[in-house]
Coordinates of C-alpha atoms in Angstrom, one line a residue:
G554 CA 5.6 11.1 25.2
A555 CA 3.0 9.7 27.3
S556 CA -0.1 8.4 26.3
E557 CA -3.0 6.5 27.2
V558 CA -4.8 3.2 25.4
L559 CA -8.2 1.7 26.1
V560 CA -9.7 -1.2 24.5
L561 CA -13.5 -0.8 24.4
R562 CA -15.5 -3.9 23.8
I563 CA -19.1 -3.6 22.7
Y564 CA -21.7 -5.8 22.9
G565 CA -25.4 -5.3 22.5
P566 CA -27.2 -1.9 21.5
L567 CA -24.1 -0.2 22.2
A568 CA -22.4 -1.8 18.9
S569 CA -24.0 0.4 16.5
E570 CA -23.1 3.5 18.6
G571 CA -19.4 3.2 18.8
A572 CA -18.5 7.2 17.8
S573 CA -21.3 8.0 20.5
V574 CA -19.1 5.8 23.0
V575 CA -15.6 7.3 21.8
V576 CA -16.6 11.4 21.4
P577 CA -16.4 11.7 24.8
L578 CA -12.8 10.6 25.1
L579 CA -11.4 12.6 22.5
L580 CA -9.0 15.7 23.3
P581 CA -10.6 19.0 22.1
D582 CA -8.7 19.9 18.6
A583 CA -6.5 16.5 19.0
P584 CA -6.0 15.1 15.3
V585 CA -8.1 11.6 15.3
V586 CA -6.6 8.7 13.1
A587 CA -9.0 5.3 12.9
W588 CA -7.2 2.6 12.2
W589 CA -9.3 -0.7 11.3
P590 CA -7.1 -3.6 12.1
G591 CA -8.9 -6.4 10.5
D592 CA -12.6 -5.8 8.7
A593 CA -12.9 -2.2 7.4
P594 CA -16.1 -1.0 6.5
K595 CA -16.8 -0.5 2.8
V596 CA -16.6 3.7 2.6
P597 CA -14.1 4.3 5.6
A598 CA -15.0 8.3 5.5
A599 CA -18.9 7.2 5.7
D600 CA -18.6 5.0 8.9
P601 CA -19.5 7.1 12.4
I602 CA -16.0 6.6 13.4
G603 CA -14.6 7.4 10.0
R604 CA -16.3 10.4 10.3
L605 CA -14.2 11.5 13.1
A606 CA -10.8 11.2 12.1
Q607 CA -8.5 13.4 9.8
R608 CA -6.7 9.8 8.9
R609 CA -8.5 6.4 8.2
I610 CA -6.1 3.7 7.7
T611 CA -7.2 0.1 6.6
D612 CA -5.5 -3.3 5.5
A613 CA -6.6 -4.6 2.4
A614 CA -4.0 -7.6 3.3
M615 CA -6.4 -8.5 5.9
R616 CA -9.5 -8.9 4.0
G617 CA -10.7 -12.3 2.0
A618 CA -10.8 -10.7 -1.8
P619 CA -8.0 -8.1 -1.5
A620 CA -7.9 -7.1 -5.1
R621 CA -11.7 -6.5 -4.9
V622 CA -11.4 -4.3 -1.8
L623 CA -8.6 -2.0 -3.6
D624 CA -11.8 -2.0 -6.5
V625 CA -13.7 -0.4 -3.5
R626 CA -11.1 1.9 -2.5
R627 CA -10.1 3.8 -5.5
D628 CA -14.3 4.3 -6.2
S629 CA -14.8 5.5 -2.3
Y630 CA -11.3 7.1 -1.9
V631 CA -11.9 10.3 0.2
A632 CA -8.9 12.6 1.5
G633 CA -7.4 11.6 4.0
D634 CA -7.9 7.8 3.3
T635 CA -4.6 5.3 3.6
D636 CA -4.1 1.7 3.6
L637 CA -1.1 -0.8 4.9
A638 CA -0.8 -2.7 2.1
W639 CA 0.4 0.8 0.5
T640 CA 2.6 1.2 3.6
R641 CA 4.6 -1.8 3.0
L642 CA 5.8 -0.4 -0.2
T643 CA 7.7 3.0 0.7
T644 CA 10.9 0.7 0.8
W645 CA 10.6 -0.5 -2.7
R646 CA 9.0 2.8 -4.1
G647 CA 12.8 4.6 -2.5
L648 CA 14.9 1.9 -4.4
L649 CA 13.0 2.3 -7.6
A650 CA 13.3 6.2 -7.7
A651 CA 17.0 6.2 -6.4
A652 CA 17.7 3.8 -9.6
L653 CA 15.7 6.0 -12.1
D654 CA 17.5 9.1 -10.6
Q655 CA 20.9 7.7 -11.9
Q656 CA 22.4 8.1 -15.4
P657 CA 21.6 7.2 -17.6
H658 CA 18.5 9.2 -17.5
E659 CA 16.3 7.0 -19.9
D660 CA 12.6 6.7 -20.2
V661 CA 11.2 3.6 -19.1
E662 CA 9.5 2.0 -21.7
T663 CA 7.6 -1.2 -20.1
V664 CA 7.3 -2.1 -16.5
T665 CA 6.4 -5.4 -14.8
V666 CA 5.4 -6.0 -11.2
T667 CA 5.5 -10.0 -10.3
G668 CA 4.0 -10.6 -6.6
A669 CA 1.2 -13.5 -5.2
A670 CA -1.7 -13.7 -6.5
D671 CA -3.0 -12.1 -3.2
S672 CA -0.8 -9.4 -2.6
P673 CA -3.0 -6.2 -2.9
S674 CA 0.7 -4.4 -2.3
T675 CA 1.7 -5.8 -5.7
D676 CA -1.3 -4.4 -7.5
L677 CA -0.8 -1.1 -5.4
L678 CA 2.8 -0.9 -6.5
A679 CA 1.9 -1.5 -10.3
G680 CA -0.8 0.9 -10.1
W681 CA 1.6 4.0 -8.6
L682 CA 4.2 2.9 -11.8
R683 CA 1.3 3.5 -14.1
S684 CA 0.5 6.9 -12.1
R685 CA 3.8 8.6 -12.1
L686 CA 5.5 6.5 -15.6
G687 CA 1.9 6.7 -18.3
V688 CA 3.4 3.5 -19.5
P689 CA 2.2 0.1 -19.8
V690 CA 2.3 -1.8 -17.1
R691 CA 2.0 -5.2 -16.6
R692 CA 0.8 -7.2 -12.8
D693 CA 2.2 -10.8 -13.5
R694 CA 1.2 -13.7 -10.7
S695 CA 3.6 -15.8 -8.6
G696 CA 2.4 -18.2 -5.9
S697 CA -0.2 -17.3 -3.5
G698 CA 1.6 -16.2 -0.5
G699 CA 4.7 -15.0 -1.5
G700 CA 3.6 -11.1 -1.5
M701 CA 5.9 -8.6 -3.8
S702 CA 8.5 -10.7 -5.5
A703 CA 10.2 -8.7 -8.4
V704 CA 9.9 -4.9 -10.4
V705 CA 11.6 -5.0 -13.8
L706 CA 11.7 -1.3 -15.3
S707 CA 12.6 -2.2 -19.2
R708 CA 14.7 0.3 -20.7
R709 CA 16.9 0.9 -24.0
S710 CA 20.1 0.4 -22.4
G711 CA 18.6 -2.4 -20.1
P712 CA 16.2 -3.2 -17.4
I713 CA 16.4 -2.2 -13.5
E714 CA 15.5 -5.4 -12.2
L715 CA 14.3 -5.0 -7.9
S716 CA 13.5 -8.6 -6.9
R717 CA 12.6 -10.3 -3.3
P718 CA 12.3 -14.1 -3.7
D719 CA 12.7 -15.5 -0.6
G720 CA 10.8 -12.7 0.8
K721 CA 13.8 -11.0 3.1
I722 CA 16.4 -10.0 0.9
G723 CA 16.3 -8.2 -1.8
T724 CA 18.5 -7.8 -5.2
L725 CA 18.5 -4.4 -7.4
S726 CA 20.4 -5.2 -10.9
Q727 CA 21.1 -2.3 -12.9
P728 CA 23.0 -2.1 -16.8
G729 CA 26.8 -1.6 -15.7
Q730 CA 26.5 -1.8 -12.1
P731 CA 27.2 -4.7 -9.9
D732 CA 24.1 -6.4 -8.3
R733 CA 23.4 -5.0 -4.9
R734 CA 22.1 -7.2 -2.4
I735 CA 19.4 -5.0 0.3
A736 CA 17.6 -6.1 3.4
L737 CA 13.8 -6.0 2.2
Q738 CA 11.7 -7.8 4.6
R739 CA 8.0 -7.5 4.8
R740 CA 7.6 -4.4 7.1
K741 CA 6.0 -5.4 10.3
V742 CA 2.6 -3.4 10.9
R743 CA 3.7 -1.0 14.5
D744 CA 6.3 0.1 11.9
C745 CA 3.3 0.9 9.2
L746 CA 1.5 2.5 11.5
A747 CA 4.2 4.3 13.2
E748 CA 4.8 5.6 9.5
E749 CA 1.6 6.6 9.1
L750 CA 1.1 8.8 12.2
R751 CA 3.8 11.2 11.6
R752 CA 1.5 12.5 8.8
L753 CA -2.1 13.8 9.1
D754 CA -2.6 15.7 5.5
A755 CA -4.2 13.5 2.2
D756 CA -2.0 10.7 0.8
E757 CA -2.6 12.0 -2.6
I758 CA 0.2 9.7 -3.9
Y759 CA -1.5 6.8 -2.6
A760 CA -4.8 8.1 -4.7
A761 CA -2.8 8.2 -8.0
A762 CA -2.0 4.7 -7.0
L763 CA -5.6 3.4 -6.7
A764 CA -6.6 5.3 -9.7
G765 CA -3.9 4.0 -12.0
L766 CA -5.1 0.5 -11.2
A767 CA -7.4 0.5 -14.0
G768 CA -4.6 1.4 -16.3
V769 CA -2.9 -1.7 -15.3
E770 CA -3.0 -4.8 -17.6
G771 CA -3.8 -8.1 -15.4
G772 CA -4.1 -5.6 -12.2
A773 CA -7.0 -5.6 -9.2
G774 CA -8.7 -2.7 -11.7
K775 CA -9.1 -5.0 -14.4
A776 CA -12.3 -7.4 -14.4
G777 CA -11.6 -11.5 -14.2
T778 CA -8.2 -10.9 -13.0
R779 CA -9.5 -10.8 -9.2
R780 CA -8.2 -13.5 -6.7
S781 CA -8.4 -13.9 -3.4
G782 CA -6.3 -13.9 0.2
T783 CA -4.3 -12.5 2.7
R784 CA -0.7 -11.6 1.7
R785 CA 1.1 -8.3 1.1

């Protein structure tokens, strides 16, 4: 539908009065979504702009220490918060869930998630699997800058493995089935935003993934494992 885009650059005394500048531009009773494309407030829901919004979108991949950012996001989570590092995982999550829905319906025994040291999406996927499966999850690190690279779900009959070594094409391997090659490119910001704007309710699964970080071996929620960077 029709829309308008206003770009406000606030300087001087008004720089700390962003909410007061924005409020007159909002339509009554219209939903508000706040998106910080770069540096976001430590607690988005406590920010003056964030208090106006039903949904608050941040991007841990744009910060210099994404693992520490996820720790803060977990500790300060308020219903309505979400992060594009989480939205980038939609395809990965769908593929893994579909693989587990197929025969044989065995329990997953352990999980290994591998990605760049500076990939918050890798940490969040590990936290999600920990929260959903309740089994030991280990977060391994590849070279910086590569984003997500592999997930292995170990079961008695053999592992389910989803790997993306080149950042573009993924391979899904399952016991007794031929390998499947899948387009698995990193999602663009505009696609992630479009997905988030389709919903205005709280993302409870994202909240569970944040909570699951504390139970991941070598993950963002563990002291001494934090690394800096900006990849996803």
